């Protein structure tokens, strides 16, 4: 249901944009590093985490509103920070046991925003801010489970979380007026997505828990290809 909602929003924006000439369809892919924060329940201190690289991709539709500005809608996905893991299993208080849940690798998302295009010495660049809706991870009825090390709990704080994203990049035009694109991307989650709690063990006893919180924040690089459909319409006439 959540994924259907995101896809429906994309179709609506795409249908509106199809009514415009000079629309662009852009496909991008790359790698990204997602962020999470973990704390222990013993003293509330932070537990170090490490960010693993994961896939990041998107399908965008852009249509012009002025010479330099375009509006865009995008469906895509980015790495799930719940798969980051803890830097080391040894903490100041005991051992943090590996998570027993099978966490989804990526998070689906839908983004709306604007792109500002400008030139520097005949090279095209852009800055693209936007808002992002993402779906939090859920294991359904199996969100709470037991392992030999203790009880674990995955909580979906929000079914749909809000974030802010900005892309910066450059375009290289082809002879057909299409283009290659490369850039950098940063997303900051504005609302909490998930809380994942696992046991903290000292000796053979559980003395507390480690809770990891995600908001859908990540940084990454991407490359892709854009199709200027308006150019083709004029060429075919």
mmCIF file of C-alpha atoms in Angstrom:
data_model
loop_
_atom_site.group_PDB
_atom_site.id
_atom_site.type_symbol
_atom_site.label_atom_id
_atom_site.label_comp_id
_atom_site.label_asym_id
_atom_site.label_seq_id
_atom_site.Cartn_x
_atom_site.Cartn_y
_atom_site.Cartn_z
ATOM 1 C CA UNK A 1 0.000 0.000 0.000
ATOM 2 C CA UNK A 2 2.787 2.443 0.883
ATOM 3 C CA UNK A 3 4.739 1.686 -2.273
ATOM 4 C CA UNK A 4 1.540 1.998 -4.325
ATOM 5 C CA UNK A 5 0.960 5.473 -2.878
ATOM 6 C CA UNK A 6 4.462 6.621 -3.782
ATOM 7 C CA UNK A 7 4.162 5.192 -7.293
ATOM 8 C CA UNK A 8 0.741 6.836 -7.773
ATOM 9 C CA UNK A 9 2.175 10.240 -6.843
ATOM 10 C CA UNK A 10 4.926 9.733 -9.391
ATOM 11 C CA UNK A 11 2.408 8.820 -12.102
ATOM 12 C CA UNK A 12 0.346 11.936 -11.363
ATOM 13 C CA UNK A 13 3.361 14.210 -11.697
ATOM 14 C CA UNK A 14 4.509 12.356 -14.794
ATOM 15 C CA UNK A 15 1.087 12.725 -16.447
ATOM 16 C CA UNK A 16 1.082 16.456 -15.759
ATOM 17 C CA UNK A 17 4.582 16.828 -17.148
ATOM 18 C CA UNK A 18 3.732 14.863 -20.295
ATOM 19 C CA UNK A 19 1.382 17.677 -21.217
ATOM 20 C CA UNK A 20 4.406 19.971 -21.440
ATOM 21 C CA UNK A 21 6.916 20.196 -24.259
ATOM 22 C CA UNK A 22 10.648 20.042 -23.586
ATOM 23 C CA UNK A 23 10.266 17.551 -20.754
ATOM 24 C CA UNK A 24 13.263 15.450 -19.775
ATOM 25 C CA UNK A 25 13.306 11.880 -18.519
ATOM 26 C CA UNK A 26 16.368 11.117 -16.410
ATOM 27 C CA UNK A 27 17.729 7.814 -15.113
ATOM 28 C CA UNK A 28 20.455 7.865 -12.458
ATOM 29 C CA UNK A 29 22.302 5.271 -10.393
ATOM 30 C CA UNK A 30 25.222 5.286 -7.993
ATOM 31 C CA UNK A 31 26.367 4.444 -4.491
ATOM 32 C CA UNK A 32 25.537 6.076 -1.176
ATOM 33 C CA UNK A 33 26.353 5.859 2.513
ATOM 34 C CA UNK A 34 23.397 6.015 4.917
ATOM 35 C CA UNK A 35 23.599 7.331 8.490
ATOM 36 C CA UNK A 36 22.177 6.002 11.754
ATOM 37 C CA UNK A 37 22.657 6.753 15.447
ATOM 38 C CA UNK A 38 22.915 4.135 18.194
ATOM 39 C CA UNK A 39 22.771 4.619 21.971
ATOM 40 C CA UNK A 40 22.971 2.234 24.930
ATOM 41 C CA UNK A 41 20.421 2.166 27.734
ATOM 42 C CA UNK A 42 23.018 1.908 30.529
ATOM 43 C CA UNK A 43 24.149 5.529 30.475
ATOM 44 C CA UNK A 44 22.579 6.860 27.268
ATOM 45 C CA UNK A 45 25.969 7.108 25.567
ATOM 46 C CA UNK A 46 26.505 6.786 21.834
ATOM 47 C CA UNK A 47 27.596 3.469 20.358
ATOM 48 C CA UNK A 48 29.827 3.825 17.262
ATOM 49 C CA UNK A 49 28.296 2.717 13.963
ATOM 50 C CA UNK A 50 29.810 2.415 10.525
ATOM 51 C CA UNK A 51 28.131 3.240 7.217
ATOM 52 C CA UNK A 52 28.237 0.664 4.457
ATOM 53 C CA UNK A 53 28.012 1.672 0.816
ATOM 54 C CA UNK A 54 24.765 0.681 -0.879
ATOM 55 C CA UNK A 55 22.915 1.273 -4.153
ATOM 56 C CA UNK A 56 21.069 4.506 -4.937
ATOM 57 C CA UNK A 57 18.968 4.977 -8.079
ATOM 58 C CA UNK A 58 16.131 7.067 -9.433
ATOM 59 C CA UNK A 59 13.819 7.703 -12.373
ATOM 60 C CA UNK A 60 12.922 11.388 -12.777
ATOM 61 C CA UNK A 61 10.634 13.468 -14.966
ATOM 62 C CA UNK A 62 11.569 17.154 -15.323
ATOM 63 C CA UNK A 63 9.644 19.910 -17.051
ATOM 64 C CA UNK A 64 10.516 23.583 -17.505
ATOM 65 C CA UNK A 65 8.899 26.522 -15.745
ATOM 66 C CA UNK A 66 11.395 29.147 -16.986
ATOM 67 C CA UNK A 67 14.682 29.383 -18.851
ATOM 68 C CA UNK A 68 16.733 28.280 -15.845
ATOM 69 C CA UNK A 69 14.237 26.396 -13.648
ATOM 70 C CA UNK A 70 12.679 22.941 -13.929
ATOM 71 C CA UNK A 71 10.297 21.086 -11.643
ATOM 72 C CA UNK A 72 10.918 17.396 -11.084
ATOM 73 C CA UNK A 73 9.315 14.268 -9.669
ATOM 74 C CA UNK A 74 11.296 11.113 -8.944
ATOM 75 C CA UNK A 75 10.801 7.570 -7.744
ATOM 76 C CA UNK A 76 13.855 5.714 -6.499
ATOM 77 C CA UNK A 77 15.578 4.011 -3.594
ATOM 78 C CA UNK A 78 18.589 4.441 -1.312
ATOM 79 C CA UNK A 79 20.496 2.285 1.245
ATOM 80 C CA UNK A 80 18.777 1.254 4.459
ATOM 81 C CA UNK A 81 20.840 2.547 7.402
ATOM 82 C CA UNK A 82 19.518 -0.272 9.602
ATOM 83 C CA UNK A 83 22.019 -2.529 7.820
ATOM 84 C CA UNK A 84 24.972 -0.385 8.913
ATOM 85 C CA UNK A 85 25.886 -2.426 11.973
ATOM 86 C CA UNK A 86 27.936 -1.495 14.997
ATOM 87 C CA UNK A 87 31.625 -0.659 14.610
ATOM 88 C CA UNK A 88 32.622 -3.268 17.191
ATOM 89 C CA UNK A 89 30.680 -5.761 19.260
ATOM 90 C CA UNK A 90 32.608 -4.723 22.380
ATOM 91 C CA UNK A 91 31.219 -1.730 24.282
ATOM 92 C CA UNK A 92 32.215 -0.208 27.612
ATOM 93 C CA UNK A 93 29.560 -2.302 29.344
ATOM 94 C CA UNK A 94 29.370 -5.593 27.511
ATOM 95 C CA UNK A 95 28.888 -7.230 24.127
ATOM 96 C CA UNK A 96 26.338 -6.067 21.576
ATOM 97 C CA UNK A 97 25.082 -9.134 19.768
ATOM 98 C CA UNK A 98 24.503 -9.155 15.976
ATOM 99 C CA UNK A 99 20.969 -8.417 14.873
ATOM 100 C CA UNK A 100 18.898 -11.497 14.020
ATOM 101 C CA UNK A 101 16.415 -9.736 11.693
ATOM 102 C CA UNK A 102 16.612 -9.789 7.901
ATOM 103 C CA UNK A 103 16.568 -6.045 7.248
ATOM 104 C CA UNK A 104 15.595 -4.810 3.733
ATOM 105 C CA UNK A 105 18.617 -3.591 1.809
ATOM 106 C CA UNK A 106 17.061 -0.440 0.326
ATOM 107 C CA UNK A 107 14.293 2.066 1.091
ATOM 108 C CA UNK A 108 11.864 3.207 -1.638
ATOM 109 C CA UNK A 109 11.305 6.944 -1.968
ATOM 110 C CA UNK A 110 9.397 9.630 -3.851
ATOM 111 C CA UNK A 111 10.781 13.132 -4.324
ATOM 112 C CA UNK A 112 9.396 16.482 -5.538
ATOM 113 C CA UNK A 113 11.431 19.618 -6.065
ATOM 114 C CA UNK A 114 13.044 22.093 -8.425
ATOM 115 C CA UNK A 115 16.274 22.262 -10.429
ATOM 116 C CA UNK A 116 18.182 25.460 -11.100
ATOM 117 C CA UNK A 117 20.404 25.294 -14.197
ATOM 118 C CA UNK A 118 23.351 27.613 -14.855
ATOM 119 C CA UNK A 119 26.518 27.787 -16.963
ATOM 120 C CA UNK A 120 30.137 28.345 -15.983
ATOM 121 C CA UNK A 121 32.444 28.850 -18.977
ATOM 122 C CA UNK A 122 30.013 27.063 -21.311
ATOM 123 C CA UNK A 123 29.690 24.042 -18.978
ATOM 124 C CA UNK A 124 26.199 23.268 -17.643
ATOM 125 C CA UNK A 125 25.703 22.804 -13.897
ATOM 126 C CA UNK A 126 22.646 22.472 -11.661
ATOM 127 C CA UNK A 127 21.494 22.641 -8.051
ATOM 128 C CA UNK A 128 18.401 20.607 -7.176
ATOM 129 C CA UNK A 129 16.648 20.905 -3.780
ATOM 130 C CA UNK A 130 13.574 18.827 -2.989
ATOM 131 C CA UNK A 131 11.389 17.117 -0.413
ATOM 132 C CA UNK A 132 11.446 13.324 -0.058
ATOM 133 C CA UNK A 133 8.881 10.826 1.197
ATOM 134 C CA UNK A 134 10.316 7.463 2.290
ATOM 135 C CA UNK A 135 8.801 4.297 3.715
ATOM 136 C CA UNK A 136 10.116 2.970 7.032
ATOM 137 C CA UNK A 137 11.176 -0.685 7.315
ATOM 138 C CA UNK A 138 8.661 -3.125 8.774
ATOM 139 C CA UNK A 139 8.772 -6.867 9.412
ATOM 140 C CA UNK A 140 5.013 -7.083 9.798
ATOM 141 C CA UNK A 141 3.823 -9.244 12.685
ATOM 142 C CA UNK A 142 7.395 -10.473 13.290
ATOM 143 C CA UNK A 143 8.739 -7.112 14.424
ATOM 144 C CA UNK A 144 9.487 -8.515 17.896
ATOM 145 C CA UNK A 145 11.503 -11.718 18.165
ATOM 146 C CA UNK A 146 13.853 -13.640 20.426
ATOM 147 C CA UNK A 147 17.392 -14.829 19.796
ATOM 148 C CA UNK A 148 19.857 -16.764 21.995
ATOM 149 C CA UNK A 149 21.266 -13.411 23.160
ATOM 150 C CA UNK A 150 17.931 -11.886 24.171
ATOM 151 C CA UNK A 151 14.844 -10.137 22.828
ATOM 152 C CA UNK A 152 14.975 -7.758 19.855
ATOM 153 C CA UNK A 153 12.436 -5.227 18.588
ATOM 154 C CA UNK A 154 12.118 -3.351 15.282
ATOM 155 C CA UNK A 155 9.761 -0.371 15.529
ATOM 156 C CA UNK A 156 8.442 1.596 12.565
ATOM 157 C CA UNK A 157 8.286 5.133 13.965
ATOM 158 C CA UNK A 158 6.588 6.494 10.836
ATOM 159 C CA UNK A 159 5.163 4.559 7.898
ATOM 160 C CA UNK A 160 6.032 7.517 5.668
ATOM 161 C CA UNK A 161 8.901 9.796 6.729
ATOM 162 C CA UNK A 162 9.818 13.246 5.417
ATOM 163 C CA UNK A 163 13.271 14.376 4.348
ATOM 164 C CA UNK A 164 15.062 17.200 2.525
ATOM 165 C CA UNK A 165 17.491 16.482 -0.304
ATOM 166 C CA UNK A 166 19.849 18.554 -2.427
ATOM 167 C CA UNK A 167 21.696 17.419 -5.551
ATOM 168 C CA UNK A 168 24.527 19.240 -7.305
ATOM 169 C CA UNK A 169 25.842 18.119 -10.647
ATOM 170 C CA UNK A 170 26.883 18.825 -14.203
ATOM 171 C CA UNK A 171 25.555 17.819 -17.618
ATOM 172 C CA UNK A 172 27.381 16.821 -20.810
ATOM 173 C CA UNK A 173 25.250 17.266 -23.919
ATOM 174 C CA UNK A 174 25.196 14.794 -26.811
ATOM 175 C CA UNK A 175 24.702 15.484 -30.516
ATOM 176 C CA UNK A 176 21.056 14.390 -30.141
ATOM 177 C CA UNK A 177 20.491 17.056 -27.427
ATOM 178 C CA UNK A 178 20.288 14.372 -24.762
ATOM 179 C CA UNK A 179 22.830 14.454 -21.937
ATOM 180 C CA UNK A 180 24.977 12.541 -19.482
ATOM 181 C CA UNK A 181 24.799 13.666 -15.862
ATOM 182 C CA UNK A 182 27.106 13.195 -12.856
ATOM 183 C CA UNK A 183 26.695 14.647 -9.393
ATOM 184 C CA UNK A 184 26.630 14.454 -5.620
ATOM 185 C CA UNK A 185 23.582 14.042 -3.385
ATOM 186 C CA UNK A 186 22.852 14.672 0.286
ATOM 187 C CA UNK A 187 19.609 13.834 2.080
ATOM 188 C CA UNK A 188 18.687 14.863 5.626
ATOM 189 C CA UNK A 189 15.847 13.036 7.309
ATOM 190 C CA UNK A 190 13.424 15.353 9.093
ATOM 191 C CA UNK A 191 11.327 12.704 10.861
ATOM 192 C CA UNK A 192 12.271 9.439 12.550
ATOM 193 C CA UNK A 193 11.786 6.278 10.483
ATOM 194 C CA UNK A 194 12.836 3.272 12.597
ATOM 195 C CA UNK A 195 14.064 2.210 16.025
ATOM 196 C CA UNK A 196 15.868 -1.112 16.231
ATOM 197 C CA UNK A 197 16.612 -2.400 19.752
ATOM 198 C CA UNK A 198 18.919 -5.328 20.500
ATOM 199 C CA UNK A 199 20.280 -6.742 23.776
ATOM 200 C CA UNK A 200 23.499 -5.650 25.478
ATOM 201 C CA UNK A 201 25.113 -8.603 27.231
ATOM 202 C CA UNK A 202 27.754 -8.709 29.987
ATOM 203 C CA UNK A 203 28.941 -12.193 30.839
ATOM 204 C CA UNK A 204 25.789 -14.279 30.403
ATOM 205 C CA UNK A 205 23.325 -11.638 31.566
ATOM 206 C CA UNK A 206 21.544 -8.904 29.657
ATOM 207 C CA UNK A 207 22.382 -5.585 31.330
ATOM 208 C CA UNK A 208 20.684 -3.275 28.868
ATOM 209 C CA UNK A 209 19.943 -2.614 25.219
ATOM 210 C CA UNK A 210 21.393 -0.825 22.210
ATOM 211 C CA UNK A 211 18.858 1.173 20.174
ATOM 212 C CA UNK A 212 19.628 2.291 16.640
ATOM 213 C CA UNK A 213 17.583 5.172 15.166
ATOM 214 C CA UNK A 214 17.299 6.025 11.453
ATOM 215 C CA UNK A 215 15.844 9.089 9.727
ATOM 216 C CA UNK A 216 16.652 8.383 6.080
ATOM 217 C CA UNK A 217 19.817 10.508 5.930
ATOM 218 C CA UNK A 218 22.577 9.663 3.454
ATOM 219 C CA UNK A 219 25.263 11.063 1.141
ATOM 220 C CA UNK A 220 26.168 9.672 -2.249
ATOM 221 C CA UNK A 221 27.370 10.104 -5.821
ATOM 222 C CA UNK A 222 25.451 9.335 -8.992
ATOM 223 C CA UNK A 223 25.710 9.220 -12.774
ATOM 224 C CA UNK A 224 23.018 8.863 -15.389
ATOM 225 C CA UNK A 225 21.469 9.764 -18.714
ATOM 226 C CA UNK A 226 18.745 12.229 -19.645
ATOM 227 C CA UNK A 227 16.374 12.207 -22.623
ATOM 228 C CA UNK A 228 15.055 15.549 -23.891
ATOM 229 C CA UNK A 229 11.740 14.454 -25.423
ATOM 230 C CA UNK A 230 10.801 17.968 -26.577
ATOM 231 C CA UNK A 231 13.796 18.050 -28.884
ATOM 232 C CA UNK A 232 12.635 14.821 -30.524
ATOM 233 C CA UNK A 233 9.105 16.173 -31.038
ATOM 234 C CA UNK A 234 10.435 19.177 -32.991
ATOM 235 C CA UNK A 235 12.832 16.976 -34.957
ATOM 236 C CA UNK A 236 10.045 14.598 -36.022
ATOM 237 C CA UNK A 237 7.704 17.346 -37.188
#
